Coordinates of C-alpha atoms in Angstrom, one line a residue:
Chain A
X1253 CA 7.3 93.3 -164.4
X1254 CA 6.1 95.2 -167.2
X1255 CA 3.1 97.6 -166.3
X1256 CA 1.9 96.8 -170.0
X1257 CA 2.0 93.5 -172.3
X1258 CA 1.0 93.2 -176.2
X1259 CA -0.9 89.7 -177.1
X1260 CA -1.6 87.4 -179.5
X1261 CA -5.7 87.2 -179.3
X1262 CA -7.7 85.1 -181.3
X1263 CA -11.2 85.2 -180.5
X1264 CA -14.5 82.7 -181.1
X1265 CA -16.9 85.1 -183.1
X1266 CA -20.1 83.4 -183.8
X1267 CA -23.5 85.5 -184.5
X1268 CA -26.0 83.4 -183.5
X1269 CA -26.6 79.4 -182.5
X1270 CA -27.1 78.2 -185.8
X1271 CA -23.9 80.2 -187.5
X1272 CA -20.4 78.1 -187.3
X1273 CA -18.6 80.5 -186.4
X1274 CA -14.7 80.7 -186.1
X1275 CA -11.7 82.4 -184.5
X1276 CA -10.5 86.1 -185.6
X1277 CA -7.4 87.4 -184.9
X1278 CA -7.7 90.4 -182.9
X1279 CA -4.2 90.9 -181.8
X1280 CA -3.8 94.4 -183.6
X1281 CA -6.6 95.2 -180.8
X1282 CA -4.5 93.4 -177.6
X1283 CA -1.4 95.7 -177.5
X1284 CA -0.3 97.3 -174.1
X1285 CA -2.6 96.2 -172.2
X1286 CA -2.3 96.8 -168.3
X1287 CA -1.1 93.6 -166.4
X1288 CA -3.5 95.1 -163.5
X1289 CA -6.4 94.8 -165.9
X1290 CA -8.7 91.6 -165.3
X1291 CA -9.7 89.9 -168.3
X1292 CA -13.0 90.8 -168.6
X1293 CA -11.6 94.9 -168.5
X1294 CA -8.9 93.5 -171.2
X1295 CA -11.6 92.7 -173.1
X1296 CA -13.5 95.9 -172.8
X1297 CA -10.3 97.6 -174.2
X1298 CA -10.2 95.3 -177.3
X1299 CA -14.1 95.7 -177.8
X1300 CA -13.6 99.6 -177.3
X1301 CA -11.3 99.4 -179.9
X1302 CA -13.4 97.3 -182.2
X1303 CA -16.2 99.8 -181.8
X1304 CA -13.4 102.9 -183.2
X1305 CA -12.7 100.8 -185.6
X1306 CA -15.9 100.3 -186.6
X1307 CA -16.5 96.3 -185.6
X1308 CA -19.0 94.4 -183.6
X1309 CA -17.7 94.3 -180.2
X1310 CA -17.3 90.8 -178.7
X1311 CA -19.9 89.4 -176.8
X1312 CA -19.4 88.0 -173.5
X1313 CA -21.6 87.1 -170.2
X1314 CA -20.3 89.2 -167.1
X1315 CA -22.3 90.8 -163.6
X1316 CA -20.3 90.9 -160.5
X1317 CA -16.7 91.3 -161.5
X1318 CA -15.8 90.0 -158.1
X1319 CA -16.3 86.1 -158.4
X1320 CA -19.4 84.9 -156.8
X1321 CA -22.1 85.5 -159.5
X1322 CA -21.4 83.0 -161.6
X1323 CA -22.2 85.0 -165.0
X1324 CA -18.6 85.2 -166.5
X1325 CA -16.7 82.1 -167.7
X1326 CA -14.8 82.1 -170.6
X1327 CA -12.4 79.0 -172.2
X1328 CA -8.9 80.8 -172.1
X1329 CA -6.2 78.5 -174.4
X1330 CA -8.5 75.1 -173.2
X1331 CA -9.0 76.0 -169.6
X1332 CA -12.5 77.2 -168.2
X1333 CA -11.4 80.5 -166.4
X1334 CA -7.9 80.4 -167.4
X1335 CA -4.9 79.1 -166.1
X1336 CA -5.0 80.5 -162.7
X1337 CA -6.1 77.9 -160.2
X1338 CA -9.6 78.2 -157.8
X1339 CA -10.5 82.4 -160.2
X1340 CA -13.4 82.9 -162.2
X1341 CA -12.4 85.4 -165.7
X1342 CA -13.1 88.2 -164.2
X1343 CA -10.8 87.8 -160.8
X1344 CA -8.5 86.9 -163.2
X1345 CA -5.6 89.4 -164.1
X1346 CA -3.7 90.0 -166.9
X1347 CA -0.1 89.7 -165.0
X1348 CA -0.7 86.0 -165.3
X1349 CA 0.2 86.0 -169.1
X1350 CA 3.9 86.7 -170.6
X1351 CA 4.2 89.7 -172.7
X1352 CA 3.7 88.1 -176.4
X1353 CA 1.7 85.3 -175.3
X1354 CA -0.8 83.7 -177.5
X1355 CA -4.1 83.3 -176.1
X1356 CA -7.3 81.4 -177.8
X1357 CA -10.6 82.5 -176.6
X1358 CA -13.7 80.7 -176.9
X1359 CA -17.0 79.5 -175.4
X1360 CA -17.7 77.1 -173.0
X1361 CA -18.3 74.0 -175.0
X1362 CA -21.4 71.2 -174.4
X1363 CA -23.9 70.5 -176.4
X1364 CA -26.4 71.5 -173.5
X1365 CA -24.8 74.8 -173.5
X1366 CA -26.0 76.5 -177.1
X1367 CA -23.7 79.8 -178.2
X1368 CA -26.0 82.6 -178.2
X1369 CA -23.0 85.0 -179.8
X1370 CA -19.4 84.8 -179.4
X1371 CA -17.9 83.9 -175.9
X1372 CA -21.9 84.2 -174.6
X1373 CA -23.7 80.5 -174.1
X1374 CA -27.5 79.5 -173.0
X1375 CA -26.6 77.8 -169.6
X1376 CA -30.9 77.9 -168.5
X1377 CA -30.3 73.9 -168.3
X1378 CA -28.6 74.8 -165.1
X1379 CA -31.8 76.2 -164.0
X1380 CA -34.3 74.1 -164.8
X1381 CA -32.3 71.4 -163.2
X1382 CA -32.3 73.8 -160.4
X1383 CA -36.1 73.7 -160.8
X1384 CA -36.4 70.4 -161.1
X1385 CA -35.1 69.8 -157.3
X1386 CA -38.3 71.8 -156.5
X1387 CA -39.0 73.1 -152.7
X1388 CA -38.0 72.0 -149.6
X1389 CA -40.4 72.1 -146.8
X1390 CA -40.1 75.1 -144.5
X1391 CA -42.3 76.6 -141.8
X1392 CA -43.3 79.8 -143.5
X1393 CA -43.6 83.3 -141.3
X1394 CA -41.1 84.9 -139.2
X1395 CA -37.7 84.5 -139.9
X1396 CA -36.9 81.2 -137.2
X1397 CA -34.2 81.5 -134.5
X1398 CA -31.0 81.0 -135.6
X1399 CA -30.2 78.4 -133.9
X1400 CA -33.9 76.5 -134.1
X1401 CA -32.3 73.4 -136.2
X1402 CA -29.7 72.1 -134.0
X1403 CA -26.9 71.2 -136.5
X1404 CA -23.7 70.0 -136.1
X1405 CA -20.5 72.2 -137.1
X1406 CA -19.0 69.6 -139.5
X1407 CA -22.1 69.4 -141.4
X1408 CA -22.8 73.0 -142.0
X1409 CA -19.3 73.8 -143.3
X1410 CA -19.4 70.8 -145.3
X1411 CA -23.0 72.0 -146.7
X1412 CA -21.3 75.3 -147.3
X1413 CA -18.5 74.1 -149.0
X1414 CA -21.1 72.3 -151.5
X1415 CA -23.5 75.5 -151.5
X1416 CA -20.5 77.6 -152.7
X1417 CA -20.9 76.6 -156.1
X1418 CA -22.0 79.8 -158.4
X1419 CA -23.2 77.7 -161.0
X1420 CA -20.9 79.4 -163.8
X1421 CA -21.2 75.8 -165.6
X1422 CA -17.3 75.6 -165.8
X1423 CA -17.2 71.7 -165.1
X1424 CA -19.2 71.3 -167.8
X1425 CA -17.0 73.1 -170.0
X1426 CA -14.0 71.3 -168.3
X1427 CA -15.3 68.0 -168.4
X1428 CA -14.5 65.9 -171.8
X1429 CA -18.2 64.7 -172.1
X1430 CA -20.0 68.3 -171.0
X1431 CA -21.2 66.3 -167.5
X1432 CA -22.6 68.6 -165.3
X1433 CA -22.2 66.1 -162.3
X1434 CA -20.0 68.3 -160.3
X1435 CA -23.1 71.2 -160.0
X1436 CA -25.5 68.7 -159.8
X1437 CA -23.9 66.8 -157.2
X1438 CA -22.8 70.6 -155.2
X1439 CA -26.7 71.5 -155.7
X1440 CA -27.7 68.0 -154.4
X1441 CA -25.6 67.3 -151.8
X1442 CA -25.8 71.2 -150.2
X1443 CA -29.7 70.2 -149.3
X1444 CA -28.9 66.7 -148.9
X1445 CA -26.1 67.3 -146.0
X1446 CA -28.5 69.6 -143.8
X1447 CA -31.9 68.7 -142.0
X1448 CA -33.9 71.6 -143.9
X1449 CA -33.3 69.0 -147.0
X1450 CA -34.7 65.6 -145.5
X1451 CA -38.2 65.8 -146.1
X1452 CA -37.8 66.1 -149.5
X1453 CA -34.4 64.2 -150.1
X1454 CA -35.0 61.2 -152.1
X1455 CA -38.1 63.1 -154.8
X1456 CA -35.3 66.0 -155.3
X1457 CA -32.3 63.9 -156.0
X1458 CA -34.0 61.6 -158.4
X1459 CA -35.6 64.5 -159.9
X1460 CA -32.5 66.2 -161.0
X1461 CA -31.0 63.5 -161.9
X1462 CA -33.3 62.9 -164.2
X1463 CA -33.5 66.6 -165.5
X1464 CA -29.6 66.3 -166.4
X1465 CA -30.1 63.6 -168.2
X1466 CA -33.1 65.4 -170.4
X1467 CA -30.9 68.4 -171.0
X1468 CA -28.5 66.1 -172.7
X1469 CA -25.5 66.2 -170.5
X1470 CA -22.9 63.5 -170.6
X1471 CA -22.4 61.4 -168.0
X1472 CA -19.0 61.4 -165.3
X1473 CA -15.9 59.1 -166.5
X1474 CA -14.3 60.1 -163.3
X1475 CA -11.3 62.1 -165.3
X1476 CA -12.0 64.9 -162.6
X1477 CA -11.0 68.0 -164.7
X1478 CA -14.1 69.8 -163.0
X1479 CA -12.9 69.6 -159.7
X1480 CA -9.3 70.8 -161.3
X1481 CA -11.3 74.5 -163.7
X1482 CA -14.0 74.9 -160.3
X1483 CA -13.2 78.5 -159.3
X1484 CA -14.9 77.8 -155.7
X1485 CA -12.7 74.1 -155.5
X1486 CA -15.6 71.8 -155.6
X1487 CA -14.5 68.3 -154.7
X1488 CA -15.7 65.7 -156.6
X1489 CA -16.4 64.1 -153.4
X1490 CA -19.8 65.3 -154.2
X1491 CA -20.1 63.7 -157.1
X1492 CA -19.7 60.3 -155.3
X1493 CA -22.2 60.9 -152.5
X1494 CA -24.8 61.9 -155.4
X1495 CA -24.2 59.3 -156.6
X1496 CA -24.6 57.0 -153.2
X1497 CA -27.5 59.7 -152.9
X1498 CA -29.4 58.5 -156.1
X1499 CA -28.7 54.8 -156.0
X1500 CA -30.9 54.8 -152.5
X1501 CA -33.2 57.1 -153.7
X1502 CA -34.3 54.3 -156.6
X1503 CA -34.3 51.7 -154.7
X1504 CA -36.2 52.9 -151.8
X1505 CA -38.5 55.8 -153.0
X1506 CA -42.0 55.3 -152.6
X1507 CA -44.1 58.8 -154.4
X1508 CA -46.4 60.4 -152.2
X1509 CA -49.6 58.6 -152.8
X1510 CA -52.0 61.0 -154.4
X1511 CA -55.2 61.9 -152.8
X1512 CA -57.7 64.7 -152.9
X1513 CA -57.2 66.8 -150.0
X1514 CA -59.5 68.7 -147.5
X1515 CA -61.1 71.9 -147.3
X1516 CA -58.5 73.2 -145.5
Chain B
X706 CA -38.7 70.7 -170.8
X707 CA -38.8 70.6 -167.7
X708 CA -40.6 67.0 -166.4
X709 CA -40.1 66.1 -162.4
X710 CA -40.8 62.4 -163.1
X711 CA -38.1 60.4 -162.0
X712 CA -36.4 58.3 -165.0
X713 CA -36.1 54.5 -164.2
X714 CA -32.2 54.4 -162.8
X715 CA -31.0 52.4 -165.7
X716 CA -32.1 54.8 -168.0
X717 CA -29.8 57.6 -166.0
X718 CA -25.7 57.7 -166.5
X719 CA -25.2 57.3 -163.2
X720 CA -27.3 54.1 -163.1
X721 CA -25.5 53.0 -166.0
X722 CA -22.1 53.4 -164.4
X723 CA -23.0 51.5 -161.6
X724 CA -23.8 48.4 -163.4
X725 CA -20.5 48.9 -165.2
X726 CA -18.7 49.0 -161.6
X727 CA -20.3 46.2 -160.3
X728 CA -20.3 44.1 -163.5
X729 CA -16.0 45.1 -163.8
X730 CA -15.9 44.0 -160.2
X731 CA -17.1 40.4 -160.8
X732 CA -14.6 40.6 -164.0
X733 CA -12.0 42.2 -161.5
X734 CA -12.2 39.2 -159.3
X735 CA -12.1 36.2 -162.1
X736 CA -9.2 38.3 -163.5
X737 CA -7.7 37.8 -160.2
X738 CA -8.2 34.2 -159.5
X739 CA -7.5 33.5 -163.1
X740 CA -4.1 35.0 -162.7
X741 CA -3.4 33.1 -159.3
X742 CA -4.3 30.1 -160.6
X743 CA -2.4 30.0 -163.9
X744 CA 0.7 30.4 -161.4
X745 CA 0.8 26.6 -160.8
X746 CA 1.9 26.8 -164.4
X747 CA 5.7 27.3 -162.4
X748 CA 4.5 23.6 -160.7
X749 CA 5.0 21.8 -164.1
X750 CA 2.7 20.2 -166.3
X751 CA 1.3 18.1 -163.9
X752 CA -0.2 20.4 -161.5
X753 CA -1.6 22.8 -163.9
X754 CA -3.2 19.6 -166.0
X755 CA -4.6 18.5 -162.2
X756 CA -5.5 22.1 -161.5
X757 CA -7.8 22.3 -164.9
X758 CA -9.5 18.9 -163.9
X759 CA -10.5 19.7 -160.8
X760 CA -12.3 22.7 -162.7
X761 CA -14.0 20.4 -165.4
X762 CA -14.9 17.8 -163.0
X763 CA -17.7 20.7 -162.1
X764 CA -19.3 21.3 -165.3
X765 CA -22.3 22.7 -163.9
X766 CA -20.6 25.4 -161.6
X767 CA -17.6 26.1 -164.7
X768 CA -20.8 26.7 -167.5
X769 CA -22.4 29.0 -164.6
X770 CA -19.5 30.2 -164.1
X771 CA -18.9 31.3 -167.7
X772 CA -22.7 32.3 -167.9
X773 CA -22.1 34.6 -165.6
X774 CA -18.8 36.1 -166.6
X775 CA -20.0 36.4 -170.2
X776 CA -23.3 38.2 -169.2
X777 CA -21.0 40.4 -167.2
X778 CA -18.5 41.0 -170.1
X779 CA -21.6 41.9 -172.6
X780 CA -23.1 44.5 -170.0
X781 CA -20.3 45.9 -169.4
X782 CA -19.1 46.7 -172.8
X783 CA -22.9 47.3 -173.8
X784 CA -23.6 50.1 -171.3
X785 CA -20.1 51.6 -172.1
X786 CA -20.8 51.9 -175.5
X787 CA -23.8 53.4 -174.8
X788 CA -22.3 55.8 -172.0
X789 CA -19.4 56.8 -174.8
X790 CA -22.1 57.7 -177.2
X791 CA -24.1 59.9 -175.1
X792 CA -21.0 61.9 -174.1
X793 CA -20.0 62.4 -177.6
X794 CA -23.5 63.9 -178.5
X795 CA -23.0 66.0 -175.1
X796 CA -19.6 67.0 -176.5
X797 CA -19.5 68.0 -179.8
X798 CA -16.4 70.6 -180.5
X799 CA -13.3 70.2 -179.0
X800 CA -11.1 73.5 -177.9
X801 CA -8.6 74.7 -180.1
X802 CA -6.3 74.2 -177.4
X803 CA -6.3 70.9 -175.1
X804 CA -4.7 71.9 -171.6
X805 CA -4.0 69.8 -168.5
X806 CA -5.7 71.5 -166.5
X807 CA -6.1 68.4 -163.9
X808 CA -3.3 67.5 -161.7
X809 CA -2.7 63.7 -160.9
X810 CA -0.2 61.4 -160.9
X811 CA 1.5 59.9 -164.1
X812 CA -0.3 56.7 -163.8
X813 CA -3.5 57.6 -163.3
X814 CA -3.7 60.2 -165.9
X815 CA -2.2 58.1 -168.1
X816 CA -4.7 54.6 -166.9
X817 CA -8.0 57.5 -167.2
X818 CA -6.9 58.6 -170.8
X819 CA -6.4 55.2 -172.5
X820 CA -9.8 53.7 -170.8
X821 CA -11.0 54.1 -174.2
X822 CA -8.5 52.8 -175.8
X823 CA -7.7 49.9 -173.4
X824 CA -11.3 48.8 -173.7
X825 CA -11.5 47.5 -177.2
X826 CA -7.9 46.1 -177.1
X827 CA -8.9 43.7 -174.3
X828 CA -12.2 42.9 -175.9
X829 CA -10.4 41.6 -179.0
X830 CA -7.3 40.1 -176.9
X831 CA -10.4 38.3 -174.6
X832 CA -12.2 36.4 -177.8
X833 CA -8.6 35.6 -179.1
X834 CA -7.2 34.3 -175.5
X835 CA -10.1 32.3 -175.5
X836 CA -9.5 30.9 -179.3
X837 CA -5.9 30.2 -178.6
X838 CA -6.2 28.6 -175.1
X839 CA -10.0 27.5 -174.9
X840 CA -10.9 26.3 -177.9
X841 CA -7.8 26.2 -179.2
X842 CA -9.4 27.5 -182.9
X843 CA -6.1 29.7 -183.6
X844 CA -4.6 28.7 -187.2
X845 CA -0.8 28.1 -186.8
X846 CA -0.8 27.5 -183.0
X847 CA -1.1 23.8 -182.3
X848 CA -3.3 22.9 -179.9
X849 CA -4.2 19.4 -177.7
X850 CA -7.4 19.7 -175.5
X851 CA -6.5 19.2 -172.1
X852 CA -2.8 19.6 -172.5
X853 CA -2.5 23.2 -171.0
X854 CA 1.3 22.8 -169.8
X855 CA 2.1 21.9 -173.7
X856 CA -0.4 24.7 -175.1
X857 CA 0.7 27.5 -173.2
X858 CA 4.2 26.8 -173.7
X859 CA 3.9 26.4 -177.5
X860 CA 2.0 29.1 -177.8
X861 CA 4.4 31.6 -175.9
X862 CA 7.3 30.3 -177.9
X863 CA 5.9 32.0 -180.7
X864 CA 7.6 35.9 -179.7
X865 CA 4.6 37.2 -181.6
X866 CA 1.9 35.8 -179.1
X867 CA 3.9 36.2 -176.3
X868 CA 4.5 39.7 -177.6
X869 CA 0.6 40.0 -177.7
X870 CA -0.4 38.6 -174.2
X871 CA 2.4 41.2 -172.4
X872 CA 0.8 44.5 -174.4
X873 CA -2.4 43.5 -173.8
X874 CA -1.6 42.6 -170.2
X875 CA 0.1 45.5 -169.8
X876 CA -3.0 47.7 -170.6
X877 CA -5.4 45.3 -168.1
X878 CA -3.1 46.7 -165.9
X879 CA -4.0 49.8 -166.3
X880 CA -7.7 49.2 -167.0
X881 CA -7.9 47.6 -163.9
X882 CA -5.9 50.5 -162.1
X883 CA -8.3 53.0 -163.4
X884 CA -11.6 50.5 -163.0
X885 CA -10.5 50.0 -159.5
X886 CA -10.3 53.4 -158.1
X887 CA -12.8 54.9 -159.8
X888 CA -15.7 52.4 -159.2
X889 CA -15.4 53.6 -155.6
X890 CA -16.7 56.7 -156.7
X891 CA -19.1 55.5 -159.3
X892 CA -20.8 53.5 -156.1
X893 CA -20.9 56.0 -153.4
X894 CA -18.4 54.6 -151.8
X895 CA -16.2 57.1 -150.8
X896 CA -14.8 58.6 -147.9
X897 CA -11.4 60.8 -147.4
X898 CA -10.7 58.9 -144.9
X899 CA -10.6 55.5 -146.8
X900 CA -9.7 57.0 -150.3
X901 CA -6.0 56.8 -149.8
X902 CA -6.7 52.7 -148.6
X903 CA -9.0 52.1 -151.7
X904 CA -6.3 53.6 -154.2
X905 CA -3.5 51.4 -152.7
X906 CA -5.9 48.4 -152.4
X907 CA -6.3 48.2 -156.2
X908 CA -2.8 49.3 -156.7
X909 CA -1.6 45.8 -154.9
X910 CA -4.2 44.2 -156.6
X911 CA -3.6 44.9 -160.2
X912 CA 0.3 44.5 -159.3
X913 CA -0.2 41.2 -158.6
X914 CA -2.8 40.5 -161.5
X915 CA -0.3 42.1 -163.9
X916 CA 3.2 41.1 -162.3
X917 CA 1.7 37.0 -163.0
X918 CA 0.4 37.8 -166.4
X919 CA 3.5 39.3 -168.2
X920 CA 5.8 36.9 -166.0
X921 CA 4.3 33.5 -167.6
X922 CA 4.9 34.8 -171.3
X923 CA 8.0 36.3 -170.8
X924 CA 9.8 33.2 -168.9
X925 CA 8.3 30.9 -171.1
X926 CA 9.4 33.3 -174.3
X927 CA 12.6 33.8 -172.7
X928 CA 13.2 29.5 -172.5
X929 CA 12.9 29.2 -169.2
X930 CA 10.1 27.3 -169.1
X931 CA 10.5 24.4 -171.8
X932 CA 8.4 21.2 -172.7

């Protein structure tokens, strides 16, 4: 294998929400570049080399650079992350491309998710559906006994496998109408499967529900291209128990009636 | 931005899909019962002409019936619409370069990608079935009320129509394939240990709804059924 590759790189440069923006051809700037480089360090050489050459370096999101943050996530030639099954950008190496390869870069794409420059997009309607979930009702103090909650095996690898989601927004960008049902449904269901969840199961559920729907995501048409970009391999399993999850939850949910409380 | 009120569940997609899967489910099941029972047609022209008067000679339960299959069709289609609209607005800009990035089988992928398109067909092939073979309205296609052996036969001797019914048949097929599967999901109703049973289960049934609605137009097209 060659230790270095030249590519054909056209990048998304777009200075603010409100430009257009379009691609630029950068490949003058993508020539032997390391195959043990990740993509995010391929793209610090080009921007290093923009900067000589006296250009705005490309912007793009990035913390960790070891997969579970959840900041990088970049479209690489119409895939969220790349080609490279289950690998967020940055765990993502530059052996995976052919020497001469063309590669399109751009942003994750939803209308939810505004460009704030270049590759870099506003995902905060990830948080405020977080937000919208609210608390769940815990004894506060001393850290509990680890084993306090009796609870079984199956259900705590199965609320694991949910609460691996790093909320990069990659289904979104996967998905053909920018549904964010996959981390909804991860972020659901992770509370919903354990007993620490119950109390407030049927508010929390309905609540975020509801908050996807006001950030202006699409809904799921069960084409399951989320599941297929998640870097952590979310089943859209999920998405169906949500939604079992949320059908109860309107039909039964009564709001806690609302009464002045004591003195305390 | 942020609210914690609930919304009403109709007024959330998932809601909306849920009406969709259980509205396609009554369809799925006429569909079904429709297609078995236009099989007498291979009994001759008498038990198919007995078969539609046993029907009529309930005029309360066949208008209810239709009530209810018509309110079905219009939510259905309605609350798709609507679904479809919201996900373009959620979906603006398409990437420069479309990848298949999911893996499934040829079928599938293909029943999933021409949902959209399948829709509308069937919409239009629905309100022109029913002018051809209910009201018999269709210019050029003769048609005597009652006489169904006569009207479906004249009517599929015309390659054209007979031509029509197999496409659009054809892409039921797959719109029942897709439907069928997928409103496990859109209900909750999943479970890895029945998903494999649930995918077969609407595999057999479409197969059977499609296998009886290409096979009447194509025998009688071919002559094999004749006045």
């Amino acid at each position: 294998m060659a230790e270095t590759i030249d590519l054909k790189l056209h990048v998304w440069r777009q200075k603010g929400p409100s430009d257009p923006g379009k691609f630029e051809d950068y490949s003058q700037y993508a020539k032997g570049i390391s195959t043990h480089a990740s993509f995010l360090e391929f793209l610090d050489v080009v921007n290093e080399r923009l900067v000589l050459a006296n250009q705005e370096p490309i912007v793009f999101d990035h913390d960790c650079r070891e997969g579970i943050c959840g900041m990088c996530g970049i479209v690489i030639n119409g895939e969220p992350h790349g080609p490279q099954k289950a690998t967020t950008t940055c765990q993502l190496h530059m052996r995976t491309f052919r020497n001469g390869e063309e590669l399109w870069v751009e942003p994750w794409r939803a209308a939810a998710f505004p460009v704030i420059r270049d590759l870099s997009v506003d995902r905060s309607a990830f948080d405020r559906i977080i937000q919208a979930g609210g608390y769940i009702t815990a004894r506060a103090g001393a850290a509990p006994d680890a084993n306090a909650i009796p609870i079984p095996k199956r259900l705590a690898d199965e609320a694991m496998d949910a609460a691996t989601c790093i909320g990069c927004g990659a289904c979104v960008a996967a998905c053909p109408n920018a549904s964010a049902s996959l981390f909804m449904a991860a972020k659901i269901g992770h509370l919903n499967t354990l007993p620490q969840g119950q109390a407030e199961r049927d508010k929390r559920t309905l609540a975020m529900v509801a908050q996807h729907e006001r950030e202006g995501f699409g809904a799921c048409s069960n084409h399951y291209l989320c599941e297929a970009a998640c870097p952590k391999e979310i089943s859209v399993q999920w998405i169906a128990r949500m939604n079992r999850d949320l059908l109860k939850a309107a039909m039964t949910y009564k709001p806690e009636p609302q009464r002045a409380g004591g003195d305390g | 931005m942020l609210k914690a009120e609930p919304l009403p569940l109709l007024a959330t997609g998932i809601g909306k899909k849920a009406v969709v899967a259980i509205t396609g489910l009554v369809l799925y099941g006429f569909v079904f019962v429709h297609a078995l029972g236009n099989l007498q047609v291979f009994l001759g022209r008498e038990a198919i002409k007995a078969y539609r008067e046993s029907l009529h000679s309930f005029p309360k339960a066949l208008w209810g019936a239709r009530a209810v299959l018509l309110v079905c069709l219009l939510t259905h289609v309605t609350l798709t619409i609507d679904i479809a609209a919201k996900a373009r607005a959620a979906r603006t800009t398409r990437y420069k370069v479309s990848a298949p990035i999911a893996e499934q089988g040829i079928l599938q992928r293909y029943a999933r990608k021409t949902m959209v398109l399948s829709g509308p067909i069937l919409l239009v092939y629905i309100m022109f079935h029913l002018a051809h073979l209910t009201a018999g309205v269709v210019p050029g296609l003769p048609f005597k009320a009652g006489e169904v052996y006569d009207n479906l036969v004249r009517g599929f001797q015309n390659p054209m129509v007979a031509g029509l019914y197999i496409v659009a048949n054809l892409l039921l097929g797959l719109h029942l394939y897709h439907g069928g599967v997928a409103l496990f999901q859109t209900l909750g109703l999943r479970h890895p240990q029945w998903d494999a049973h649930t995918r077969h289960a609407a595999f057999l049934v479409t197969a059977v709804v499609t296998a009886t609605n290409v096979i009447i137009p194509t025998t009688i097209a071919a002559g094999l059924i004749r006045q």
